[in-house]
mmCIF file with all atom_site columns, C-alpha atoms in Angstrom:
data_model
loop_
_atom_site.group_PDB
_atom_site.id
_atom_site.type_symbol
_atom_site.label_atom_id
_atom_site.label_alt_id
_atom_site.label_comp_id
_atom_site.label_asym_id
_atom_site.label_entity_id
_atom_site.label_seq_id
_atom_site.pdbx_PDB_ins_code
_atom_site.Cartn_x
_atom_site.Cartn_y
_atom_site.Cartn_z
_atom_site.occupancy
_atom_site.B_iso_or_equiv
_atom_site.pdbx_formal_charge
_atom_site.auth_seq_id
_atom_site.auth_comp_id
_atom_site.auth_asym_id
_atom_site.auth_atom_id
_atom_site.pdbx_PDB_model_num
ATOM 1   C CA . MET A 1 1   ? 0.011   0.152  0.036   1.00 0.00 ? 26  MET A CA 1
ATOM 2   C CA . GLY A 1 2   ? 2.591   2.549  0.570   1.00 0.00 ? 27  GLY A CA 1
ATOM 3   C CA . LYS A 1 3   ? 1.930   5.507  2.201   1.00 0.00 ? 28  LYS A CA 1
ATOM 4   C CA . TYR A 1 4   ? 0.622   8.840  1.614   1.00 0.00 ? 29  TYR A CA 1
ATOM 5   C CA . PHE A 1 5   ? 1.207   12.706 2.149   1.00 0.00 ? 30  PHE A CA 1
ATOM 6   C CA . PHE A 1 6   ? -1.322  15.432 2.104   1.00 0.00 ? 31  PHE A CA 1
ATOM 7   C CA . SER A 1 7   ? -1.170  19.026 3.283   1.00 0.00 ? 32  SER A CA 1
ATOM 8   C CA . GLU A 1 8   ? -2.614  22.294 1.849   1.00 0.00 ? 33  GLU A CA 1
ATOM 9   C CA . THR A 1 9   ? -0.726  25.814 2.810   1.00 0.00 ? 34  THR A CA 1
ATOM 10  C CA . ASP A 1 10  ? -1.566  29.639 2.502   1.00 0.00 ? 35  ASP A CA 1
ATOM 11  C CA . ILE A 1 11  ? 0.912   31.930 1.323   1.00 0.00 ? 36  ILE A CA 1
ATOM 12  C CA . LYS A 1 12  ? 0.698   35.736 1.756   1.00 0.00 ? 37  LYS A CA 1
ATOM 13  C CA . SER A 1 13  ? 2.368   36.371 -1.870  1.00 0.00 ? 38  SER A CA 1
ATOM 14  C CA . ALA A 1 14  ? 1.104   37.058 -5.210  1.00 0.00 ? 39  ALA A CA 1
ATOM 15  C CA . TRP A 1 15  ? 0.855   34.302 -7.416  1.00 0.00 ? 40  TRP A CA 1
ATOM 16  C CA . ASP A 1 16  ? 3.610   36.070 -9.817  1.00 0.00 ? 41  ASP A CA 1
ATOM 17  C CA . GLN A 1 17  ? 5.741   36.446 -7.054  1.00 0.00 ? 42  GLN A CA 1
ATOM 18  C CA . VAL A 1 18  ? 5.531   32.549 -5.577  1.00 0.00 ? 43  VAL A CA 1
ATOM 19  C CA . LEU A 1 19  ? 6.065   31.374 -9.400  1.00 0.00 ? 44  LEU A CA 1
ATOM 20  C CA . THR A 1 20  ? 9.249   33.587 -9.408  1.00 0.00 ? 45  THR A CA 1
ATOM 21  C CA . ALA A 1 21  ? 10.547  32.890 -6.264  1.00 0.00 ? 46  ALA A CA 1
ATOM 22  C CA . PHE A 1 22  ? 9.800   29.024 -6.955  1.00 0.00 ? 47  PHE A CA 1
ATOM 23  C CA . TRP A 1 23  ? 12.977  29.076 -9.868  1.00 0.00 ? 48  TRP A CA 1
ATOM 24  C CA . GLN A 1 24  ? 15.359  31.104 -7.948  1.00 0.00 ? 49  GLN A CA 1
ATOM 25  C CA . ARG A 1 25  ? 15.112  28.905 -4.384  1.00 0.00 ? 50  ARG A CA 1
ATOM 26  C CA . TYR A 1 26  ? 18.401  27.161 -4.425  1.00 0.00 ? 51  TYR A CA 1
ATOM 27  C CA . PRO A 1 27  ? 20.766  27.463 -3.385  1.00 0.00 ? 52  PRO A CA 1
ATOM 28  C CA . ASN A 1 28  ? 19.408  28.282 0.276   1.00 0.00 ? 53  ASN A CA 1
ATOM 29  C CA . PRO A 1 29  ? 20.322  27.894 4.085   1.00 0.00 ? 54  PRO A CA 1
ATOM 30  C CA . TYR A 1 30  ? 17.627  25.550 4.636   1.00 0.00 ? 55  TYR A CA 1
ATOM 31  C CA . SER A 1 31  ? 18.328  23.328 1.851   1.00 0.00 ? 56  SER A CA 1
ATOM 32  C CA . THR A 1 32  ? 22.149  22.256 1.755   1.00 0.00 ? 57  THR A CA 1
ATOM 33  C CA . HIS A 1 33  ? 21.561  18.557 0.922   1.00 0.00 ? 58  HIS A CA 1
ATOM 34  C CA . VAL A 1 34  ? 20.400  19.999 -2.686  1.00 0.00 ? 59  VAL A CA 1
ATOM 35  C CA . LEU A 1 35  ? 23.696  19.810 -4.869  1.00 0.00 ? 60  LEU A CA 1
ATOM 36  C CA . THR A 1 36  ? 22.665  20.576 -8.340  1.00 0.00 ? 61  THR A CA 1
ATOM 37  C CA . GLU A 1 37  ? 19.696  21.409 -10.545 1.00 0.00 ? 62  GLU A CA 1
ATOM 38  C CA . ASP A 1 38  ? 19.681  21.236 -14.300 1.00 0.00 ? 63  ASP A CA 1
ATOM 39  C CA . VAL A 1 39  ? 17.453  22.006 -16.883 1.00 0.00 ? 64  VAL A CA 1
ATOM 40  C CA . LEU A 1 40  ? 16.317  18.865 -19.339 1.00 0.00 ? 65  LEU A CA 1
ATOM 41  C CA . PHE A 1 41  ? 13.535  20.332 -21.295 1.00 0.00 ? 66  PHE A CA 1
ATOM 42  C CA . ARG A 1 42  ? 11.895  24.021 -21.559 1.00 0.00 ? 67  ARG A CA 1
ATOM 43  C CA . GLU A 1 43  ? 9.062   24.768 -24.210 1.00 0.00 ? 68  GLU A CA 1
ATOM 44  C CA . VAL A 1 44  ? 6.247   27.130 -24.401 1.00 0.00 ? 69  VAL A CA 1
ATOM 45  C CA . THR A 1 45  ? 2.749   24.946 -26.332 1.00 0.00 ? 70  THR A CA 1
ATOM 46  C CA . PRO A 1 46  ? 0.568   26.694 -28.512 1.00 0.00 ? 71  PRO A CA 1
ATOM 47  C CA . ASP A 1 47  ? -1.698  27.324 -25.611 1.00 0.00 ? 72  ASP A CA 1
ATOM 48  C CA . ASN A 1 48  ? 1.003   29.042 -24.010 1.00 0.00 ? 73  ASN A CA 1
ATOM 49  C CA . LEU A 1 49  ? 2.057   26.481 -21.235 1.00 0.00 ? 74  LEU A CA 1
ATOM 50  C CA . LEU A 1 50  ? 5.310   26.569 -20.154 1.00 0.00 ? 75  LEU A CA 1
ATOM 51  C CA . LEU A 1 51  ? 6.882   23.016 -19.491 1.00 0.00 ? 76  LEU A CA 1
ATOM 52  C CA . SER A 1 52  ? 9.710   22.442 -18.052 1.00 0.00 ? 77  SER A CA 1
ATOM 53  C CA . ARG A 1 53  ? 12.274  19.106 -17.255 1.00 0.00 ? 78  ARG A CA 1
ATOM 54  C CA . ARG A 1 54  ? 14.279  19.044 -14.423 1.00 0.00 ? 79  ARG A CA 1
ATOM 55  C CA . LEU A 1 55  ? 17.324  16.747 -12.755 1.00 0.00 ? 80  LEU A CA 1
ATOM 56  C CA . LEU A 1 56  ? 18.029  17.238 -9.523  1.00 0.00 ? 81  LEU A CA 1
ATOM 57  C CA . THR A 1 57  ? 21.304  15.761 -7.865  1.00 0.00 ? 82  THR A CA 1
ATOM 58  C CA . LYS A 1 58  ? 20.235  15.467 -3.573  1.00 0.00 ? 83  LYS A CA 1
ATOM 59  C CA . THR A 1 59  ? 22.107  14.266 -0.683  1.00 0.00 ? 84  THR A CA 1
ATOM 60  C CA . SER A 1 60  ? 19.842  11.579 1.302   1.00 0.00 ? 85  SER A CA 1
ATOM 61  C CA . ARG A 1 61  ? 21.870  9.498  3.857   1.00 0.00 ? 86  ARG A CA 1
ATOM 62  C CA . LEU A 1 62  ? 20.214  6.186  5.325   1.00 0.00 ? 87  LEU A CA 1
ATOM 63  C CA . PRO A 1 63  ? 18.842  5.770  8.711   1.00 0.00 ? 88  PRO A CA 1
ATOM 64  C CA . ARG A 1 64  ? 21.805  3.719  11.183  1.00 0.00 ? 89  ARG A CA 1
ATOM 65  C CA . TRP A 1 65  ? 19.830  0.680  10.881  1.00 0.00 ? 90  TRP A CA 1
ATOM 66  C CA . ALA A 1 66  ? 19.347  0.416  7.805   1.00 0.00 ? 91  ALA A CA 1
ATOM 67  C CA . GLU A 1 67  ? 23.401  1.329  7.205   1.00 0.00 ? 92  GLU A CA 1
ATOM 68  C CA . ARG A 1 68  ? 23.887  -2.424 8.831   1.00 0.00 ? 93  ARG A CA 1
ATOM 69  C CA . VAL A 1 69  ? 21.280  -4.093 6.344   1.00 0.00 ? 94  VAL A CA 1
ATOM 70  C CA . PHE A 1 70  ? 22.094  -2.737 2.835   1.00 0.00 ? 95  PHE A CA 1
ATOM 71  C CA . PRO A 1 71  ? 25.443  -2.605 1.322   1.00 0.00 ? 96  PRO A CA 1
ATOM 72  C CA . GLY A 1 72  ? 28.189  0.091  2.243   1.00 0.00 ? 97  GLY A CA 1
ATOM 73  C CA . ASN A 1 73  ? 28.735  1.524  -1.392  1.00 0.00 ? 98  ASN A CA 1
ATOM 74  C CA . LEU A 1 74  ? 25.278  2.302  -1.727  1.00 0.00 ? 99  LEU A CA 1
ATOM 75  C CA . SER A 1 75  ? 25.414  5.883  -3.362  1.00 0.00 ? 100 SER A CA 1
ATOM 76  C CA . HIS A 1 76  ? 24.477  8.606  -0.759  1.00 0.00 ? 101 HIS A CA 1
ATOM 77  C CA . SER A 1 77  ? 23.301  11.165 -3.566  1.00 0.00 ? 102 SER A CA 1
ATOM 78  C CA . VAL A 1 78  ? 19.638  10.713 -5.210  1.00 0.00 ? 103 VAL A CA 1
ATOM 79  C CA . TYR A 1 79  ? 18.963  11.596 -8.910  1.00 0.00 ? 104 TYR A CA 1
ATOM 80  C CA . ILE A 1 80  ? 15.220  13.349 -8.929  1.00 0.00 ? 105 ILE A CA 1
ATOM 81  C CA . ILE A 1 81  ? 13.317  14.254 -11.683 1.00 0.00 ? 106 ILE A CA 1
ATOM 82  C CA . GLU A 1 82  ? 11.126  17.055 -11.797 1.00 0.00 ? 107 GLU A CA 1
ATOM 83  C CA . ASP A 1 83  ? 8.566   17.835 -14.436 1.00 0.00 ? 108 ASP A CA 1
ATOM 84  C CA . SER A 1 84  ? 6.209   21.166 -14.325 1.00 0.00 ? 109 SER A CA 1
ATOM 85  C CA . VAL A 1 85  ? 3.495   23.035 -16.147 1.00 0.00 ? 110 VAL A CA 1
ATOM 86  C CA . VAL A 1 86  ? 3.150   26.707 -15.596 1.00 0.00 ? 111 VAL A CA 1
ATOM 87  C CA . ASP A 1 87  ? -0.348  27.768 -16.718 1.00 0.00 ? 112 ASP A CA 1
ATOM 88  C CA . LEU A 1 88  ? -0.381  31.917 -16.635 1.00 0.00 ? 113 LEU A CA 1
ATOM 89  C CA . ARG A 1 89  ? -4.503  31.838 -17.945 1.00 0.00 ? 114 ARG A CA 1
ATOM 90  C CA . ASN A 1 90  ? -5.626  29.992 -14.670 1.00 0.00 ? 115 ASN A CA 1
ATOM 91  C CA . ARG A 1 91  ? -2.267  31.102 -12.523 1.00 0.00 ? 116 ARG A CA 1
ATOM 92  C CA . SER A 1 92  ? -1.047  27.658 -11.589 1.00 0.00 ? 117 SER A CA 1
ATOM 93  C CA . LEU A 1 93  ? 1.848   26.206 -10.993 1.00 0.00 ? 118 LEU A CA 1
ATOM 94  C CA . THR A 1 94  ? 2.063   21.951 -11.069 1.00 0.00 ? 119 THR A CA 1
ATOM 95  C CA . THR A 1 95  ? 5.058   19.760 -10.430 1.00 0.00 ? 120 THR A CA 1
ATOM 96  C CA . LEU A 1 96  ? 5.191   16.174 -10.151 1.00 0.00 ? 121 LEU A CA 1
ATOM 97  C CA . THR A 1 97  ? 9.014   15.066 -8.995  1.00 0.00 ? 122 THR A CA 1
ATOM 98  C CA . TRP A 1 98  ? 10.484  11.296 -8.712  1.00 0.00 ? 123 TRP A CA 1
ATOM 99  C CA . ASN A 1 99  ? 13.471  9.547  -7.339  1.00 0.00 ? 124 ASN A CA 1
ATOM 100 C CA . VAL A 1 100 ? 15.157  7.869  -10.285 1.00 0.00 ? 125 VAL A CA 1
ATOM 101 C CA . ASN A 1 101 ? 18.237  6.153  -8.717  1.00 0.00 ? 126 ASN A CA 1
ATOM 102 C CA . HIS A 1 102 ? 16.945  4.124  -5.512  1.00 0.00 ? 127 HIS A CA 1
ATOM 103 C CA . ALA A 1 103 ? 14.015  3.347  -6.655  1.00 0.00 ? 128 ALA A CA 1
ATOM 104 C CA . LYS A 1 104 ? 13.234  -0.683 -5.286  1.00 0.00 ? 129 LYS A CA 1
ATOM 105 C CA . LEU A 1 105 ? 15.134  0.857  -2.117  1.00 0.00 ? 130 LEU A CA 1
ATOM 106 C CA . MET A 1 106 ? 12.632  4.015  -1.702  1.00 0.00 ? 131 MET A CA 1
ATOM 107 C CA . ARG A 1 107 ? 9.766   5.565  -4.344  1.00 0.00 ? 132 ARG A CA 1
ATOM 108 C CA . VAL A 1 108 ? 8.460   9.048  -3.273  1.00 0.00 ? 133 VAL A CA 1
ATOM 109 C CA . VAL A 1 109 ? 6.682   10.650 -5.588  1.00 0.00 ? 134 VAL A CA 1
ATOM 110 C CA . GLU A 1 110 ? 5.386   14.128 -4.757  1.00 0.00 ? 135 GLU A CA 1
ATOM 111 C CA . ARG A 1 111 ? 2.698   16.215 -6.894  1.00 0.00 ? 136 ARG A CA 1
ATOM 112 C CA . CYS A 1 112 ? 2.573   19.805 -5.715  1.00 0.00 ? 137 CYS A CA 1
ATOM 113 C CA . VAL A 1 113 ? -0.172  22.612 -7.178  1.00 0.00 ? 138 VAL A CA 1
ATOM 114 C CA . PHE A 1 114 ? 0.676   26.165 -6.782  1.00 0.00 ? 139 PHE A CA 1
ATOM 115 C CA . ALA A 1 115 ? -2.642  27.888 -7.330  1.00 0.00 ? 140 ALA A CA 1
ATOM 116 C CA . GLY A 1 116 ? -3.431  31.507 -7.093  1.00 0.00 ? 141 GLY A CA 1
ATOM 117 C CA . ASP A 1 117 ? -6.746  32.903 -5.194  1.00 0.00 ? 142 ASP A CA 1
ATOM 118 C CA . GLN A 1 118 ? -8.893  34.955 -7.240  1.00 0.00 ? 143 GLN A CA 1
ATOM 119 C CA . ASP A 1 119 ? -10.971 36.251 -4.257  1.00 0.00 ? 144 ASP A CA 1
ATOM 120 C CA . ARG A 1 120 ? -7.460  36.890 -2.232  1.00 0.00 ? 145 ARG A CA 1
ATOM 121 C CA . PRO A 1 121 ? -4.752  38.308 -5.160  1.00 0.00 ? 146 PRO A CA 1
ATOM 122 C CA . VAL A 1 122 ? -2.225  38.655 -2.497  1.00 0.00 ? 147 VAL A CA 1
ATOM 123 C CA . TRP A 1 123 ? -2.767  34.752 -1.259  1.00 0.00 ? 148 TRP A CA 1
ATOM 124 C CA . THR A 1 124 ? -0.919  31.686 -2.531  1.00 0.00 ? 149 THR A CA 1
ATOM 125 C CA . ARG A 1 125 ? -2.373  28.104 -2.044  1.00 0.00 ? 150 ARG A CA 1
ATOM 126 C CA . ILE A 1 126 ? -0.148  25.258 -2.079  1.00 0.00 ? 151 ILE A CA 1
ATOM 127 C CA . THR A 1 127 ? -1.160  21.733 -2.373  1.00 0.00 ? 152 THR A CA 1
ATOM 128 C CA . ARG A 1 128 ? 1.072   18.739 -1.847  1.00 0.00 ? 153 ARG A CA 1
ATOM 129 C CA . GLU A 1 129 ? 0.378   15.105 -1.965  1.00 0.00 ? 154 GLU A CA 1
ATOM 130 C CA . ALA A 1 130 ? 3.406   12.406 -1.859  1.00 0.00 ? 155 ALA A CA 1
ATOM 131 C CA . TRP A 1 131 ? 3.312   8.800  -2.448  1.00 0.00 ? 156 TRP A CA 1
ATOM 132 C CA . ILE A 1 132 ? 6.370   6.623  -0.739  1.00 0.00 ? 157 ILE A CA 1
ATOM 133 C CA . SER A 1 133 ? 6.603   3.011  -1.153  1.00 0.00 ? 158 SER A CA 1
ATOM 134 C CA . SER A 1 134 ? 9.282   0.364  -1.240  1.00 0.00 ? 159 SER A CA 1
ATOM 135 C CA . GLY A 1 135 ? 10.284  -3.030 -2.820  1.00 0.00 ? 160 GLY A CA 1
ATOM 136 C CA . VAL A 1 136 ? 12.402  -4.061 -0.120  1.00 0.00 ? 161 VAL A CA 1
ATOM 137 C CA . PHE A 1 137 ? 10.786  -7.909 1.334   1.00 0.00 ? 162 PHE A CA 1
ATOM 138 C CA . GLY A 1 138 ? 10.290  -7.575 4.856   1.00 0.00 ? 163 GLY A CA 1
ATOM 139 C CA . LEU A 1 139 ? 11.662  -4.188 5.334   1.00 0.00 ? 164 LEU A CA 1
ATOM 140 C CA . SER A 1 140 ? 8.755   -2.297 3.424   1.00 0.00 ? 165 SER A CA 1
ATOM 141 C CA . ARG A 1 141 ? 7.344   -1.045 6.329   1.00 0.00 ? 166 ARG A CA 1
ATOM 142 C CA . PRO A 1 142 ? 10.404  0.630  8.553   1.00 0.00 ? 167 PRO A CA 1
ATOM 143 C CA . ILE A 1 143 ? 11.676  1.804  5.024   1.00 0.00 ? 168 ILE A CA 1
ATOM 144 C CA . GLN A 1 144 ? 8.500   3.782  3.874   1.00 0.00 ? 169 GLN A CA 1
ATOM 145 C CA . GLU A 1 145 ? 7.836   4.933  7.716   1.00 0.00 ? 170 GLU A CA 1
ATOM 146 C CA . PHE A 1 146 ? 11.383  6.181  7.523   1.00 0.00 ? 171 PHE A CA 1
ATOM 147 C CA . GLY A 1 147 ? 10.359  7.507  3.975   1.00 0.00 ? 172 GLY A CA 1
ATOM 148 C CA . LEU A 1 148 ? 7.104   9.590  5.554   1.00 0.00 ? 173 LEU A CA 1
ATOM 149 C CA . ALA A 1 149 ? 9.078   10.846 8.416   1.00 0.00 ? 174 ALA A CA 1
ATOM 150 C CA . ARG A 1 150 ? 11.874  12.155 6.127   1.00 0.00 ? 175 ARG A CA 1
ATOM 151 C CA . PHE A 1 151 ? 9.224   13.167 3.643   1.00 0.00 ? 176 PHE A CA 1
ATOM 152 C CA . ARG A 1 152 ? 7.605   15.554 6.573   1.00 0.00 ? 177 ARG A CA 1
ATOM 153 C CA . SER A 1 153 ? 10.641  17.126 7.652   1.00 0.00 ? 178 SER A CA 1
ATOM 154 C CA . ASN A 1 154 ? 11.719  17.894 3.942   1.00 0.00 ? 179 ASN A CA 1
ATOM 155 C CA . GLN A 1 155 ? 8.405   19.542 3.151   1.00 0.00 ? 180 GLN A CA 1
ATOM 156 C CA . VAL A 1 156 ? 9.386   22.222 6.498   1.00 0.00 ? 181 VAL A CA 1
ATOM 157 C CA . LYS A 1 157 ? 12.728  23.215 4.964   1.00 0.00 ? 182 LYS A CA 1
ATOM 158 C CA . ALA A 1 158 ? 10.954  23.721 1.405   1.00 0.00 ? 183 ALA A CA 1
ATOM 159 C CA . MET A 1 159 ? 8.741   25.704 2.769   1.00 0.00 ? 184 MET A CA 1
ATOM 160 C CA . LYS A 1 160 ? 11.564  27.827 4.406   1.00 0.00 ? 185 LYS A CA 1
ATOM 161 C CA . GLY A 1 161 ? 13.789  27.745 1.360   1.00 0.00 ? 186 GLY A CA 1
ATOM 162 C CA . LEU A 1 162 ? 10.895  29.075 -0.797  1.00 0.00 ? 187 LEU A CA 1
ATOM 163 C CA . GLU A 1 163 ? 10.163  31.731 2.049   1.00 0.00 ? 188 GLU A CA 1
ATOM 164 C CA . HIS A 1 164 ? 13.759  32.679 2.316   1.00 0.00 ? 189 HIS A CA 1
ATOM 165 C CA . ALA A 1 165 ? 13.317  33.155 -1.546  1.00 0.00 ? 190 ALA A CA 1
ATOM 166 C CA . LEU A 1 166 ? 10.430  35.613 -1.180  1.00 0.00 ? 191 LEU A CA 1
ATOM 167 C CA . SER A 1 167 ? 12.463  37.462 1.138   1.00 0.00 ? 192 SER A CA 1
ATOM 168 C CA . ASN A 1 168 ? 14.766  37.926 -1.286  1.00 0.00 ? 193 ASN A CA 1
ATOM 169 C CA . LEU A 1 169 ? 12.753  39.134 -4.126  1.00 0.00 ? 194 LEU A CA 1
ATOM 170 C CA . GLN A 1 170 ? 11.227  42.005 -1.777  1.00 0.00 ? 195 GLN A CA 1
ATOM 171 C CA . LYS A 1 171 ? 14.236  43.061 -1.092  1.00 0.00 ? 196 LYS A CA 1
ATOM 172 C CA . ALA A 1 172 ? 15.248  43.333 -4.949  1.00 0.00 ? 197 ALA A CA 1
ATOM 173 C CA . SER A 1 173 ? 12.130  44.939 -5.703  1.00 0.00 ? 198 SER A CA 1
ATOM 174 C CA . ALA A 1 174 ? 12.342  47.528 -3.355  1.00 0.00 ? 199 ALA A CA 1
ATOM 175 C CA . VAL A 1 175 ? 15.637  47.951 -4.372  1.00 0.00 ? 200 VAL A CA 1
ATOM 176 C CA . CYS A 1 176 ? 14.834  47.809 -8.311  1.00 0.00 ? 201 CYS A CA 1
ATOM 177 C CA . PRO A 1 177 ? 10.772  48.608 -8.599  1.00 0.00 ? 202 PRO A CA 1
ATOM 178 C CA . GLY A 1 178 ? 9.511   46.175 -11.430 1.00 0.00 ? 203 GLY A CA 1
ATOM 179 C CA . ASP A 1 179 ? 12.600  43.971 -12.055 1.00 0.00 ? 204 ASP A CA 1
ATOM 180 C CA . SER A 1 180 ? 10.337  40.999 -10.584 1.00 0.00 ? 205 SER A CA 1
ATOM 181 C CA . ALA A 1 181 ? 7.734   41.283 -12.783 1.00 0.00 ? 206 ALA A CA 1
ATOM 182 C CA . GLU A 1 182 ? 10.572  42.075 -15.898 1.00 0.00 ? 207 GLU A CA 1
ATOM 183 C CA . LYS A 1 183 ? 11.719  38.399 -14.824 1.00 0.00 ? 208 LYS A CA 1
ATOM 184 C CA . HIS A 1 184 ? 8.411   36.996 -14.658 1.00 0.00 ? 209 HIS A CA 1
ATOM 185 C CA . LYS A 1 185 ? 7.772   38.350 -18.182 1.00 0.00 ? 210 LYS A CA 1
ATOM 186 C CA . ASN A 1 186 ? 10.940  36.513 -19.128 1.00 0.00 ? 211 ASN A CA 1
ATOM 187 C CA . LEU A 1 187 ? 9.631   32.548 -18.194 1.00 0.00 ? 212 LEU A CA 1
ATOM 188 C CA . ASN A 1 188 ? 8.566   32.177 -21.968 1.00 0.00 ? 213 ASN A CA 1
ATOM 189 C CA . SER A 1 189 ? 11.730  32.740 -23.905 1.00 0.00 ? 214 SER A CA 1
ATOM 190 C CA . ALA A 1 190 ? 13.025  29.676 -23.601 1.00 0.00 ? 215 ALA A CA 1
ATOM 191 C CA . SER A 1 191 ? 12.632  26.665 -25.650 1.00 0.00 ? 216 SER A CA 1
ATOM 192 C CA . LYS A 1 192 ? 13.752  23.192 -26.808 1.00 0.00 ? 217 LYS A CA 1
ATOM 193 C CA . THR A 1 193 ? 12.258  21.149 -29.692 1.00 0.00 ? 218 THR A CA 1
ATOM 194 C CA . GLN A 1 194 ? 13.381  17.787 -27.881 1.00 0.00 ? 219 GLN A CA 1
ATOM 195 C CA . LYS A 1 195 ? 10.291  16.766 -26.031 1.00 0.00 ? 220 LYS A CA 1
ATOM 196 C CA . PRO A 1 196 ? 10.139  14.290 -22.824 1.00 0.00 ? 221 PRO A CA 1
ATOM 197 C CA . GLN A 1 197 ? 8.434   10.895 -22.861 1.00 0.00 ? 222 GLN A CA 1
ATOM 198 C CA . GLN A 1 198 ? 6.130   11.843 -20.046 1.00 0.00 ? 223 GLN A CA 1
ATOM 199 C CA . TYR A 1 199 ? 4.302   15.171 -18.553 1.00 0.00 ? 224 TYR A CA 1
ATOM 200 C CA . ILE A 1 200 ? 1.770   15.387 -16.146 1.00 0.00 ? 225 ILE A CA 1
#
């Protein structure tokens, strides 16, 4: 069955600010486990959707009990694929992420929706879901419990990292008014021809 996570959070920031902060959230002092981020694909569709696929590299140490069970040479680096769709018309950003390696040990699939609130223009709602599973016979339950606990902890750090990026944007806007809006307009500038196999 695996483990399931769900949360909804309201941020007192306009959606376009949250969108810009999302792309600029790394590096930050709360997510030092994120080592690299690379854009693999980006395209603007005819109906003005921005599709992106990125590869993130993160560090992830096993718990001590698992280090006694699994090989010592097991890589501590985790490669994450992140697909995203930006819908400017409906003011939404949807992301889907999953780990590429260590998938038998533990697979974490996360879906996030960042949605602007029409009734409250200065607020953005973040809806987050995650599915955590393991294919290790006899140990899947404790691995899934560990994965859920770590996911909860990492989401707290992720929110602090996003708030850190928002704070930096607000400081920059105070110095150079209109600069953030100009960066937001430039989101549609990058596109490539090769299409990925799957998108949200």
